[in-house]
CSV table of C-alpha atoms and ligand atoms in Angstrom, one decimal:
chain,number,residue,atom,x,y,z
A,1,UNK,CA,22.9,-7.1,-19.5
A,2,UNK,CA,19.2,-7.2,-18.8
A,3,UNK,CA,16.7,-4.8,-20.3
A,4,UNK,CA,16.3,-1.5,-18.5
A,5,UNK,CA,13.0,-0.7,-16.9
A,6,UNK,CA,11.9,2.7,-18.1
A,7,UNK,CA,8.9,5.0,-17.8
A,8,UNK,CA,9.0,7.0,-21.1
A,9,UNK,CA,5.7,8.7,-21.7
A,10,UNK,CA,4.4,7.7,-18.3
A,11,UNK,CA,2.9,9.9,-15.6
A,12,UNK,CA,3.4,9.1,-11.9
A,13,UNK,CA,1.7,10.6,-8.9
A,14,UNK,CA,3.6,10.0,-5.6
A,15,UNK,CA,1.9,11.3,-2.5
A,16,UNK,CA,4.0,12.4,0.4
A,17,UNK,CA,6.9,12.7,-1.9
A,18,UNK,CA,8.5,15.7,-0.1
A,19,UNK,CA,10.7,13.5,2.0
A,20,UNK,CA,11.4,10.1,3.3
A,21,UNK,CA,10.5,7.1,1.2
A,22,UNK,CA,8.2,9.0,-1.2
A,23,UNK,CA,11.0,11.3,-2.3
A,24,UNK,CA,13.2,8.4,-3.2
A,25,UNK,CA,10.4,6.9,-5.4
A,26,UNK,CA,9.8,10.3,-7.1
A,27,UNK,CA,13.5,10.8,-7.9
A,28,UNK,CA,13.9,7.2,-9.3
A,29,UNK,CA,10.8,7.3,-11.3
A,30,UNK,CA,11.8,10.6,-12.8
A,31,UNK,CA,15.3,9.4,-13.4
A,32,UNK,CA,13.9,6.6,-15.5
A,33,UNK,CA,11.8,8.9,-17.6
A,34,UNK,CA,8.5,9.3,-15.8
A,35,UNK,CA,6.9,12.8,-15.5
A,36,UNK,CA,6.1,13.0,-11.7
A,37,UNK,CA,3.5,14.8,-9.6
A,38,UNK,CA,5.3,15.4,-6.4
A,39,UNK,CA,2.5,15.7,-3.8
A,40,UNK,CA,3.3,16.8,-0.2
A,41,UNK,CA,1.5,18.8,2.3
A,42,UNK,CA,4.8,19.6,4.0
A,43,UNK,CA,3.5,19.2,7.6
A,44,UNK,CA,5.1,17.5,10.6
A,45,UNK,CA,5.1,13.8,11.4
A,46,UNK,CA,1.8,14.1,13.4
A,47,UNK,CA,0.2,15.8,10.4
A,48,UNK,CA,0.1,19.4,11.8
A,49,UNK,CA,1.3,22.4,9.8
A,50,UNK,CA,2.0,22.5,6.2
A,51,UNK,CA,4.4,24.2,3.7
A,52,UNK,CA,5.2,24.1,0.1
A,53,UNK,CA,9.0,23.8,0.6
A,54,UNK,CA,9.2,20.0,0.9
A,55,UNK,CA,7.5,19.2,-2.4
A,56,UNK,CA,9.4,22.1,-4.1
A,57,UNK,CA,12.7,20.7,-3.0
A,58,UNK,CA,11.9,17.3,-4.5
A,59,UNK,CA,10.9,18.9,-7.8
A,60,UNK,CA,14.1,21.0,-7.7
A,61,UNK,CA,16.1,17.9,-7.2
A,62,UNK,CA,14.4,16.0,-10.0
A,63,UNK,CA,14.9,19.0,-12.4
A,64,UNK,CA,18.5,19.3,-11.4
A,65,UNK,CA,19.0,15.7,-12.4
A,66,UNK,CA,17.4,16.4,-15.8
A,67,UNK,CA,13.9,15.0,-15.0
A,68,UNK,CA,10.4,16.4,-15.2
A,69,UNK,CA,8.1,17.0,-12.2
A,70,UNK,CA,5.5,19.3,-10.9
A,71,UNK,CA,4.7,20.0,-7.2
A,72,UNK,CA,1.3,19.8,-5.6
A,73,UNK,CA,0.6,20.7,-2.0
A,74,UNK,CA,-2.9,19.4,-1.5
A,75,UNK,CA,-3.8,17.1,1.4
A,76,UNK,CA,-4.7,13.6,0.6
A,77,UNK,CA,-7.0,13.7,3.7
A,78,UNK,CA,-9.9,15.3,1.8
A,79,UNK,CA,-11.8,14.2,-1.3
A,80,UNK,CA,-11.2,17.7,-2.9
A,81,UNK,CA,-7.4,17.4,-2.1
A,82,UNK,CA,-7.3,13.9,-3.8
A,83,UNK,CA,-9.2,15.1,-6.8
A,84,UNK,CA,-6.9,18.2,-7.1
A,85,UNK,CA,-3.8,16.0,-6.9
A,86,UNK,CA,-4.9,13.8,-9.9
A,87,UNK,CA,-6.1,17.0,-11.7
A,88,UNK,CA,-2.6,18.3,-11.4
A,89,UNK,CA,-1.4,15.3,-13.3
A,90,UNK,CA,-4.0,15.7,-16.0
A,91,UNK,CA,-3.4,19.5,-16.3
A,92,UNK,CA,0.4,19.2,-16.3
A,93,UNK,CA,1.0,16.0,-18.1
A,94,UNK,CA,-2.3,14.9,-19.7
A,95,UNK,CA,-2.8,11.5,-18.0
A,96,UNK,CA,-1.9,9.3,-15.0
A,97,UNK,CA,-0.4,5.9,-15.3
A,98,UNK,CA,1.0,5.3,-11.8
A,99,UNK,CA,-0.2,6.1,-8.3
A,100,UNK,CA,2.0,5.5,-5.3
A,101,UNK,CA,-0.1,6.1,-2.2
A,102,UNK,CA,2.7,6.9,0.3
A,103,UNK,CA,1.6,10.0,2.4
A,104,UNK,CA,1.4,9.2,6.0
A,105,UNK,CA,1.4,10.5,9.6
A,106,UNK,CA,1.7,9.0,13.0
A,107,UNK,CA,-0.3,9.6,16.2
A,108,UNK,CA,0.8,6.6,18.3
A,109,UNK,CA,-0.9,6.0,21.7
A,110,UNK,CA,-2.0,2.8,23.4
A,111,UNK,CA,-5.5,1.7,22.6
A,112,UNK,CA,-6.7,2.5,26.1
A,113,UNK,CA,-5.5,6.1,25.7
A,114,UNK,CA,-5.9,7.0,22.0
A,115,UNK,CA,-8.2,10.0,21.4
A,116,UNK,CA,-10.8,9.7,18.7
A,117,UNK,CA,-9.2,12.8,17.1
A,118,UNK,CA,-6.0,10.9,16.6
A,119,UNK,CA,-8.0,7.9,15.2
A,120,UNK,CA,-9.7,10.1,12.6
A,121,UNK,CA,-6.6,12.0,11.7
A,122,UNK,CA,-4.7,8.8,10.9
A,123,UNK,CA,-7.5,7.1,9.1
A,124,UNK,CA,-8.1,10.3,7.1
A,125,UNK,CA,-4.6,10.5,5.7
A,126,UNK,CA,-3.7,6.8,5.2
A,127,UNK,CA,-7.0,5.0,4.4
A,128,UNK,CA,-9.4,7.7,3.2
A,129,UNK,CA,-6.4,9.4,1.6
A,130,UNK,CA,-5.8,6.3,-0.6
A,131,UNK,CA,-9.5,6.4,-1.6
A,132,UNK,CA,-9.4,10.2,-2.3
A,133,UNK,CA,-6.3,9.9,-4.6
A,134,UNK,CA,-6.8,6.5,-6.2
A,135,UNK,CA,-10.5,6.7,-7.2
A,136,UNK,CA,-10.1,9.6,-9.7
A,137,UNK,CA,-7.0,8.1,-11.0
A,138,UNK,CA,-8.7,4.7,-11.4
A,139,UNK,CA,-11.3,6.4,-13.7
A,140,UNK,CA,-8.5,7.6,-16.0
A,141,UNK,CA,-6.7,4.2,-15.8
A,142,UNK,CA,-9.9,2.3,-16.6
A,143,UNK,CA,-10.5,4.4,-19.7
A,144,UNK,CA,-7.0,3.9,-21.0
A,145,UNK,CA,-6.9,0.2,-19.8
A,146,UNK,CA,-3.6,0.6,-18.1
A,147,UNK,CA,-2.6,1.4,-14.5
A,148,UNK,CA,-0.2,0.6,-11.7
A,149,UNK,CA,-1.3,1.4,-8.1
A,150,UNK,CA,1.0,0.9,-5.1
A,151,UNK,CA,-0.4,1.1,-1.6
A,152,UNK,CA,1.8,1.5,1.5
A,153,UNK,CA,0.6,-0.8,4.2
A,154,UNK,CA,2.6,-1.7,7.3
A,155,UNK,CA,3.7,-4.6,9.4
A,156,UNK,CA,2.1,-2.7,12.3
A,157,UNK,CA,-1.3,-3.4,10.8
A,158,UNK,CA,-0.6,-6.7,9.1
A,159,UNK,CA,1.0,-8.3,12.1
A,160,UNK,CA,0.2,-5.8,14.9
A,161,UNK,CA,2.3,-3.4,17.0
A,162,UNK,CA,1.9,-1.9,20.4
A,163,UNK,CA,0.5,1.7,20.5
A,164,UNK,CA,-0.6,1.8,16.9
A,165,UNK,CA,-4.3,0.9,16.8
A,166,UNK,CA,-5.2,3.8,14.6
A,167,UNK,CA,-2.2,3.4,12.3
A,168,UNK,CA,-2.5,-0.4,12.2
A,169,UNK,CA,-6.2,-0.4,11.4
A,170,UNK,CA,-5.6,2.2,8.6
A,171,UNK,CA,-2.7,0.1,7.2
A,172,UNK,CA,-4.6,-3.1,7.2
A,173,UNK,CA,-7.6,-1.3,5.6
A,174,UNK,CA,-5.3,-0.5,2.8
A,175,UNK,CA,-4.7,-4.2,2.2
A,176,UNK,CA,-8.5,-4.5,1.8
A,177,UNK,CA,-8.6,-1.6,-0.7
A,178,UNK,CA,-5.7,-3.1,-2.5
A,179,UNK,CA,-7.5,-6.5,-2.7
A,180,UNK,CA,-10.6,-5.0,-4.2
A,181,UNK,CA,-9.0,-2.6,-6.6
A,182,UNK,CA,-6.8,-5.4,-7.8
A,183,UNK,CA,-9.9,-7.7,-8.4
A,184,UNK,CA,-11.8,-4.8,-10.1
A,185,UNK,CA,-8.9,-3.5,-12.0
A,186,UNK,CA,-7.8,-6.8,-13.5
A,187,UNK,CA,-9.9,-6.6,-16.7
A,188,UNK,CA,-8.6,-3.0,-17.3
A,189,UNK,CA,-4.9,-3.8,-17.1
A,190,UNK,CA,-4.7,-2.1,-13.7
A,191,UNK,CA,-2.4,-3.8,-11.2
A,192,UNK,CA,-2.6,-3.0,-7.5
A,193,UNK,CA,-0.1,-4.1,-5.0
A,194,UNK,CA,0.9,-3.2,-1.5
A,195,UNK,CA,4.2,-2.9,0.4
A,196,UNK,CA,5.0,-3.0,4.0
A,197,UNK,CA,8.3,-1.1,4.2
A,198,UNK,CA,10.9,-0.6,6.9
A,199,UNK,CA,13.2,2.4,6.5
A,200,UNK,CA,15.0,5.0,8.5
A,201,UNK,CA,13.0,8.2,7.9
A,202,UNK,CA,11.9,11.1,10.1
A,203,UNK,CA,8.8,9.0,10.9
A,204,UNK,CA,10.8,6.1,12.3
A,205,UNK,CA,14.2,7.6,13.5
A,206,UNK,CA,13.1,7.4,17.2
A,207,UNK,CA,11.4,4.1,16.8
A,208,UNK,CA,13.9,1.7,15.1
A,209,UNK,CA,16.7,1.7,17.7
A,210,UNK,CA,19.9,0.1,16.4
A,211,UNK,CA,18.2,-1.3,13.3
A,212,UNK,CA,17.9,2.3,12.0
A,213,UNK,CA,21.4,2.2,10.5
A,214,UNK,CA,20.7,-0.9,8.5
A,215,UNK,CA,17.5,0.3,6.8
A,216,UNK,CA,18.2,2.8,4.2
A,217,UNK,CA,15.1,4.2,2.4
A,218,UNK,CA,16.8,3.7,-0.9
A,219,UNK,CA,16.6,0.0,-0.4
A,220,UNK,CA,12.8,0.2,-0.6
A,221,UNK,CA,12.9,2.2,-3.9
A,222,UNK,CA,13.7,-0.5,-6.4
A,223,UNK,CA,10.8,-2.6,-5.4
A,224,UNK,CA,8.3,0.2,-5.5
A,225,UNK,CA,9.6,1.3,-8.9
A,226,UNK,CA,9.3,-2.2,-10.2
A,227,UNK,CA,5.7,-2.5,-8.9
A,228,UNK,CA,5.0,0.7,-10.7
A,229,UNK,CA,6.4,-0.4,-14.0
A,230,UNK,CA,4.9,-2.1,-17.1
A,231,UNK,CA,7.2,-5.0,-16.4
A,232,UNK,CA,5.3,-5.9,-13.3
A,233,UNK,CA,2.7,-8.3,-14.6
A,234,UNK,CA,1.3,-9.4,-11.3
A,235,UNK,CA,-1.3,-7.8,-9.0
A,236,UNK,CA,-3.0,-8.3,-5.7
A,237,UNK,CA,0.2,-9.0,-3.7
A,238,UNK,CA,1.7,-7.6,-0.5
A,239,UNK,CA,5.5,-7.3,-0.3
A,240,UNK,CA,7.6,-6.7,2.7
A,241,UNK,CA,10.7,-4.7,2.0
A,242,UNK,CA,13.5,-3.2,4.1
A,243,UNK,CA,17.2,-3.4,4.9
A,244,UNK,CA,17.9,-5.5,1.8
A,245,UNK,CA,15.2,-8.1,2.3
A,246,UNK,CA,12.5,-8.4,-0.3
A,247,UNK,CA,9.7,-11.0,0.5
A,248,UNK,CA,6.0,-11.7,0.1
A,249,UNK,CA,3.4,-11.4,2.8
A,250,UNK,CA,0.2,-13.3,2.0
A,251,UNK,CA,-3.2,-13.9,3.5
A,252,UNK,CA,-4.0,-17.7,3.4
A,253,UNK,CA,-6.5,-20.0,4.9
A,254,UNK,CA,-6.2,-23.6,5.9
A,255,UNK,CA,-8.5,-26.5,5.2
A,256,UNK,CA,-9.7,-26.3,8.9
A,257,UNK,CA,-12.2,-28.8,10.3
A,258,UNK,CA,-15.4,-29.6,8.3
A,259,UNK,CA,-18.2,-30.6,10.7
A,260,UNK,CA,-20.3,-32.1,7.9
A,261,UNK,CA,-23.0,-30.9,5.5
A,262,UNK,CA,-25.8,-29.3,7.6
A,263,UNK,CA,-24.1,-30.1,10.9
A,264,UNK,CA,-24.4,-27.7,13.8
A,265,UNK,CA,-21.6,-28.8,16.2
A,266,UNK,CA,-21.6,-28.3,19.9
A,267,UNK,CA,-19.2,-25.8,21.5
A,268,UNK,CA,-17.3,-28.8,22.9
A,269,UNK,CA,-16.9,-30.3,19.4
A,270,UNK,CA,-15.4,-27.1,18.2
A,271,UNK,CA,-13.1,-27.1,21.2
A,272,UNK,CA,-12.1,-30.7,20.4
A,273,UNK,CA,-11.1,-29.8,16.8
A,274,UNK,CA,-9.0,-26.7,17.6
A,275,UNK,CA,-5.8,-28.3,16.3
A,276,UNK,CA,-7.3,-28.8,12.9
A,277,UNK,CA,-9.1,-25.5,12.9
A,278,UNK,CA,-5.9,-23.5,13.9
A,279,UNK,CA,-3.4,-25.5,11.9
A,280,UNK,CA,-1.1,-23.4,9.7
A,281,UNK,CA,0.9,-26.2,8.1
A,282,UNK,CA,-1.1,-26.4,4.9
A,283,UNK,CA,-3.1,-23.6,3.4
A,284,UNK,CA,-4.2,-21.9,0.2
A,285,UNK,CA,-3.8,-18.2,-0.8
A,286,UNK,CA,-7.2,-17.4,-2.4
A,287,UNK,CA,-7.0,-14.7,-5.1
A,288,UNK,CA,-10.6,-13.6,-4.3
A,289,UNK,CA,-13.4,-14.4,-1.8
A,290,UNK,CA,-15.0,-16.8,-4.3
A,291,UNK,CA,-11.9,-19.0,-4.2
A,292,UNK,CA,-12.3,-19.4,-0.5
A,293,UNK,CA,-16.0,-20.3,-0.9
A,294,UNK,CA,-15.0,-22.8,-3.5
A,295,UNK,CA,-13.1,-24.7,-0.8
A,296,UNK,CA,-16.3,-25.0,1.2
A,297,UNK,CA,-18.1,-26.0,-2.0
A,298,UNK,CA,-15.8,-28.9,-2.5
A,299,UNK,CA,-16.2,-30.1,1.1
A,300,UNK,CA,-20.0,-29.9,0.8
A,301,UNK,CA,-19.7,-32.0,-2.4
A,302,UNK,CA,-17.4,-34.7,-0.9
B,1,NAI,P1,7.8,10.7,6.2
B,1,NAI,O1,7.2,11.4,7.3
B,1,NAI,O2,9.2,11.0,5.8
B,1,NAI,O3,7.0,10.8,4.9
B,1,NAI,C1,5.6,11.0,4.8
B,1,NAI,C2,5.3,12.2,4.0
B,1,NAI,O4,3.9,12.3,3.8
B,1,NAI,C3,5.8,13.5,4.6
B,1,NAI,O5,6.7,14.1,3.6
B,1,NAI,C4,4.5,14.2,4.9
B,1,NAI,O6,4.7,15.6,4.7
B,1,NAI,C5,3.5,13.7,3.8
B,1,NAI,N1,2.1,13.8,4.3
B,1,NAI,C6,1.6,13.6,5.5
B,1,NAI,N2,0.3,13.9,5.5
B,1,NAI,C7,0.0,14.3,4.2
B,1,NAI,C8,-1.2,14.7,3.6
B,1,NAI,N3,-2.4,14.8,4.3
B,1,NAI,N4,-1.2,15.0,2.3
B,1,NAI,C9,0.0,14.9,1.6
B,1,NAI,N5,1.1,14.6,2.1
B,1,NAI,C10,1.1,14.2,3.4
B,1,NAI,O7,7.7,9.1,6.5
B,1,NAI,P2,8.1,7.7,5.6
B,1,NAI,O8,8.7,6.8,6.6
B,1,NAI,O9,8.8,8.1,4.4
B,1,NAI,O10,6.6,7.2,5.3
B,1,NAI,C11,6.2,6.9,4.0
B,1,NAI,C12,5.0,5.9,4.1
B,1,NAI,O11,5.6,4.7,4.5
B,1,NAI,C13,4.0,6.2,5.1
B,1,NAI,O12,2.7,5.8,4.6
B,1,NAI,C14,4.3,5.4,6.3
B,1,NAI,O13,3.2,5.1,7.1
B,1,NAI,C15,4.8,4.2,5.6
B,1,NAI,N6,5.7,3.3,6.4
B,1,NAI,C16,6.9,3.6,6.7
B,1,NAI,C17,7.7,2.8,7.5
B,1,NAI,C18,9.1,3.1,7.8
B,1,NAI,O14,9.8,2.2,8.4
B,1,NAI,N7,9.6,4.3,7.4
B,1,NAI,C19,7.2,1.6,8.0
B,1,NAI,C20,5.9,1.2,7.5
B,1,NAI,C21,5.1,2.1,6.8
């Protein structure tokens, strides 16, 4: 039997934990001993409305299973809301070890038709929301030299999807935030990783078609709980997860075409080297922007 992964004496904050994926994370973290702040605004999929009932239900379910949790109803979409969510962890449990940025809304429209109000609303919850919640937690984690941060990205942003310019931009923005918090958190024992999930929830029940049956939210849970654990000793990675598939997504760069030190090629020369420039057969996966620059440095030195 392998060692069990447990969360004794650890405090987790899960945003948007009143339903869907977030609820499964909160339940499993609590089942394994974490004390959990269950944040949820309790609104609808498009972000309108709000109620305490969703977060309360998750807390009731955790308590019924013998776990410990506290509800928080603040919106991640404001800085005050994010601060209040982390303050709830500090007031109730004294610290924060884990943040799972999961809260989300949808306002899908084609790029030609999307209203700026829908762009702002989606960026506020997904991208700014992760800033609002993670920054105050990061301060605490930095002081205690330990932390686990999970961001929820999406294939819609990483690979692109029709009708989701606002959502895709927010989700890919989270990859950038993950990259930098991973780099900055490294010396403080703070690991940051991102997931791109696929699961049947109220958000996706009309979008997934026949695939819906095959993608249970509980299939995402073990990965997120692992990324949130002390056992997870890597950082700065993007994982895709859904329907029983667990895999890595990465951002790489190829060697490309080197025109020569000091060279300013013509437009035609660039055109004539497109095969080398666009080649994806061999590549590296840099762990920070300096590593990519080092590749240029090597070419310049050749
Ligand atoms: P869901 O709608 O069941 O869960 C989202 C939760 O976030 C809801 O409970 C909602 O009340 C809460 N929420 C919304 N705005 C909030 C705010 N301002 N403050 C606090 N809570 C707020 O949907 P689901 O599928 O569980 O989504 C969870 C995350 O996974 C989201 O970030 C979503 O974008 C992402 N995701 C889900 C995919 C899927 O296939 N279900 C695919 C890719 C990403």
